[in-house]
Amino acid sequence: MTTVAAALADTAARLAAAGVESPRREAMLLMDLATGRSRMEQLADGTAELPGEQEARLEELVTRRCRREPFAYLAGTKEFYGRPFAVGPGVLVPRPETETLIDAALEARPDRSERLRLLDLGVGSGCLLLTLLAEFPQASGVGVDTSEAALAWARRNAEALGVDDRVLLVQGCWGRQIDGAFDLIVSNPPYIDRADLADLEPELAFEPDQALSPGADGLQAYRSMTPDLLRLLKPSGLVLLEIGRGQDALLADWFHRHGLAVTVRPDLAGIGRCIVLRRAGQDQKQAASV
């Protein structure tokens, strides 16, 4: 049998050879998944021998991670805005920069008791919509996705977070199947040019392509959803869209030409990450009422 310390050293070396960042840290995380031993337990008792079933489980996880399968898929969960979201094949892994949209929403609508109507176009795991429903306990929401696999993850997360009685999940393309008017519309659409995918981290090859890139033109999804945004947004409503690096100027021009007021909110790295849209004139009314 192999000791904890020896297994950690071997795992870290293999992860480093595979190009995984912070291989020692990830080795300890994989050890925790495989054995239930915390980081402190691993450090305190490195001479302990791994039972055969734990060694086999660790080997399975290390092999998958060395192929650059996302760690979140191995763990089966990813934290987003302080809450765990179940994830796996067929759904995009929530990312910290997407939390910028939640910050923008909470800043724009500080009254958590509002009975807001929320819409998430491309709901994925549900990290945006379900987080907002948890933050606004009187709100209700609709989430749309073309992928039944993604919707299954969103349903699972809605139940786990206890908001399933306030959400409707619909299979469809953007807002085409949706009627009504919404106070807040959010979306993290695919925005990577297909030609750029090959230059990004290998983990993305495991995530659903349709959630990453709309094709040759990374701005196509925004153009496609614009008629739905204009149709579904309440006069006093707000749209929050995640965008990619360097896309803010082009998208600001696009949405200005469609009668929307635009501001851009940076993420913690200072990159323009969230484009904030209001109907033209509403930004001045909001400022005047403050």
PDB file of N, CA, C and O in Angstrom, residues 117-119 121 141-142 144 168 170 174-183 185 228 231-234:
ATOM      1  N   ARG A 117     -39.714  40.014 -11.137  1.00  0.00           N
ATOM      2  CA  ARG A 117     -39.801  38.947 -12.135  1.00  0.00           C
ATOM      3  C   ARG A 117     -38.450  38.883 -12.837  1.00  0.00           C
ATOM      4  O   ARG A 117     -37.982  39.874 -13.415  1.00  0.00           O
ATOM      5  N   LEU A 118     -37.821  37.730 -12.780  1.00  0.00           N
ATOM      6  CA  LEU A 118     -36.466  37.534 -13.287  1.00  0.00           C
ATOM      7  C   LEU A 118     -36.488  36.615 -14.496  1.00  0.00           C
ATOM      8  O   LEU A 118     -37.277  35.678 -14.572  1.00  0.00           O
ATOM      9  N   LEU A 119     -35.567  36.868 -15.424  1.00  0.00           N
ATOM     10  CA  LEU A 119     -35.425  36.023 -16.603  1.00  0.00           C
ATOM     11  C   LEU A 119     -33.945  35.795 -16.854  1.00  0.00           C
ATOM     12  O   LEU A 119     -33.156  36.739 -16.867  1.00  0.00           O
ATOM     13  N   LEU A 121     -31.513  34.096 -19.680  1.00  0.00           N
ATOM     14  CA  LEU A 121     -31.424  33.545 -21.030  1.00  0.00           C
ATOM     15  C   LEU A 121     -30.113  32.773 -21.169  1.00  0.00           C
ATOM     16  O   LEU A 121     -29.036  33.357 -21.176  1.00  0.00           O
ATOM     17  N   GLY A 141     -38.856  33.514 -11.115  1.00  0.00           N
ATOM     18  CA  GLY A 141     -37.997  33.601 -12.284  1.00  0.00           C
ATOM     19  C   GLY A 141     -38.266  32.537 -13.325  1.00  0.00           C
ATOM     20  O   GLY A 141     -38.863  31.489 -13.042  1.00  0.00           O
ATOM     21  N   VAL A 142     -37.800  32.836 -14.533  1.00  0.00           N
ATOM     22  CA  VAL A 142     -37.861  31.916 -15.659  1.00  0.00           C
ATOM     23  C   VAL A 142     -36.435  31.740 -16.189  1.00  0.00           C
ATOM     24  O   VAL A 142     -35.709  32.719 -16.376  1.00  0.00           O
ATOM     25  N   VAL A 144     -34.195  29.883 -19.324  1.00  0.00           N
ATOM     26  CA  VAL A 144     -34.304  29.296 -20.656  1.00  0.00           C
ATOM     27  C   VAL A 144     -32.952  28.744 -21.078  1.00  0.00           C
ATOM     28  O   VAL A 144     -31.917  29.381 -20.862  1.00  0.00           O
ATOM     29  N   LEU A 168     -39.420  28.645 -13.180  1.00  0.00           N
ATOM     30  CA  LEU A 168     -39.896  27.868 -14.319  1.00  0.00           C
ATOM     31  C   LEU A 168     -38.720  27.725 -15.279  1.00  0.00           C
ATOM     32  O   LEU A 168     -38.115  28.725 -15.678  1.00  0.00           O
ATOM     33  N   VAL A 170     -37.403  26.394 -18.968  1.00  0.00           N
ATOM     34  CA  VAL A 170     -37.987  26.194 -20.289  1.00  0.00           C
ATOM     35  C   VAL A 170     -36.882  25.880 -21.291  1.00  0.00           C
ATOM     36  O   VAL A 170     -35.843  26.556 -21.315  1.00  0.00           O
ATOM     37  N   TRP A 174     -33.125  31.570 -26.475  1.00  0.00           N
ATOM     38  CA  TRP A 174     -33.224  32.903 -25.899  1.00  0.00           C
ATOM     39  C   TRP A 174     -34.647  33.130 -25.396  1.00  0.00           C
ATOM     40  O   TRP A 174     -35.185  32.286 -24.708  1.00  0.00           O
ATOM     41  N   GLY A 175     -35.282  34.237 -25.746  1.00  0.00           N
ATOM     42  CA  GLY A 175     -36.599  34.503 -25.186  1.00  0.00           C
ATOM     43  C   GLY A 175     -37.749  34.259 -26.135  1.00  0.00           C
ATOM     44  O   GLY A 175     -38.864  34.727 -25.901  1.00  0.00           O
ATOM     45  N   ARG A 176     -37.505  33.504 -27.192  1.00  0.00           N
ATOM     46  CA  ARG A 176     -38.520  33.378 -28.235  1.00  0.00           C
ATOM     47  C   ARG A 176     -39.791  32.694 -27.747  1.00  0.00           C
ATOM     48  O   ARG A 176     -40.871  32.974 -28.251  1.00  0.00           O
ATOM     49  N   GLN A 177     -39.669  31.776 -26.782  1.00  0.00           N
ATOM     50  CA  GLN A 177     -40.849  31.071 -26.280  1.00  0.00           C
ATOM     51  C   GLN A 177     -41.470  31.771 -25.074  1.00  0.00           C
ATOM     52  O   GLN A 177     -42.424  31.261 -24.484  1.00  0.00           O
ATOM     53  N   ILE A 178     -40.923  32.932 -24.687  1.00  0.00           N
ATOM     54  CA  ILE A 178     -41.332  33.588 -23.447  1.00  0.00           C
ATOM     55  C   ILE A 178     -42.183  34.818 -23.745  1.00  0.00           C
ATOM     56  O   ILE A 178     -41.907  35.566 -24.678  1.00  0.00           O
ATOM     57  N   ASP A 179     -43.195  35.020 -22.905  1.00  0.00           N
ATOM     58  CA  ASP A 179     -44.022  36.213 -22.972  1.00  0.00           C
ATOM     59  C   ASP A 179     -43.991  36.916 -21.623  1.00  0.00           C
ATOM     60  O   ASP A 179     -43.546  36.362 -20.616  1.00  0.00           O
ATOM     61  N   GLY A 180     -44.496  38.134 -21.591  1.00  0.00           N
ATOM     62  CA  GLY A 180     -44.560  38.878 -20.349  1.00  0.00           C
ATOM     63  C   GLY A 180     -43.510  39.966 -20.287  1.00  0.00           C
ATOM     64  O   GLY A 180     -42.840  40.275 -21.275  1.00  0.00           O
ATOM     65  N   ALA A 181     -43.365  40.554 -19.099  1.00  0.00           N
ATOM     66  CA  ALA A 181     -42.408  41.630 -18.891  1.00  0.00           C
ATOM     67  C   ALA A 181     -41.618  41.337 -17.619  1.00  0.00           C
ATOM     68  O   ALA A 181     -42.182  40.862 -16.627  1.00  0.00           O
ATOM     69  N   PHE A 182     -40.329  41.656 -17.654  1.00  0.00           N
ATOM     70  CA  PHE A 182     -39.435  41.273 -16.563  1.00  0.00           C
ATOM     71  C   PHE A 182     -38.693  42.482 -16.015  1.00  0.00           C
ATOM     72  O   PHE A 182     -38.277  43.382 -16.753  1.00  0.00           O
ATOM     73  N   ASP A 183     -38.519  42.467 -14.689  1.00  0.00           N
ATOM     74  CA  ASP A 183     -37.782  43.540 -14.013  1.00  0.00           C
ATOM     75  C   ASP A 183     -36.281  43.420 -14.239  1.00  0.00           C
ATOM     76  O   ASP A 183     -35.580  44.438 -14.296  1.00  0.00           O
ATOM     77  N   ILE A 185     -33.333  41.021 -16.405  1.00  0.00           N
ATOM     78  CA  ILE A 185     -32.953  39.968 -17.346  1.00  0.00           C
ATOM     79  C   ILE A 185     -31.446  39.793 -17.260  1.00  0.00           C
ATOM     80  O   ILE A 185     -30.687  40.772 -17.344  1.00  0.00           O
ATOM     81  N   ASP A 228     -35.531  40.011 -28.285  1.00  0.00           N
ATOM     82  CA  ASP A 228     -36.211  39.484 -27.100  1.00  0.00           C
ATOM     83  C   ASP A 228     -36.006  40.409 -25.899  1.00  0.00           C
ATOM     84  O   ASP A 228     -36.929  40.608 -25.101  1.00  0.00           O
ATOM     85  N   ARG A 231     -38.336  43.293 -26.253  1.00  0.00           N
ATOM     86  CA  ARG A 231     -39.737  42.902 -26.108  1.00  0.00           C
ATOM     87  C   ARG A 231     -40.100  42.565 -24.664  1.00  0.00           C
ATOM     88  O   ARG A 231     -41.233  42.827 -24.219  1.00  0.00           O
ATOM     89  N   LEU A 232     -39.172  41.992 -23.913  1.00  0.00           N
ATOM     90  CA  LEU A 232     -39.480  41.428 -22.605  1.00  0.00           C
ATOM     91  C   LEU A 232     -39.107  42.318 -21.427  1.00  0.00           C
ATOM     92  O   LEU A 232     -39.538  42.063 -20.301  1.00  0.00           O
ATOM     93  N   LEU A 233     -38.312  43.351 -21.666  1.00  0.00           N
ATOM     94  CA  LEU A 233     -37.848  44.197 -20.569  1.00  0.00           C
ATOM     95  C   LEU A 233     -38.921  45.212 -20.180  1.00  0.00           C
ATOM     96  O   LEU A 233     -39.469  45.919 -21.019  1.00  0.00           O
ATOM     97  N   LYS A 234     -39.230  45.290 -18.886  1.00  0.00           N
ATOM     98  CA  LYS A 234     -40.152  46.308 -18.398  1.00  0.00           C
ATOM     99  C   LYS A 234     -39.568  47.704 -18.650  1.00  0.00           C
ATOM    100  O   LYS A 234     -38.349  47.867 -18.760  1.00  0.00           O
TER     101      LYS A 234
END
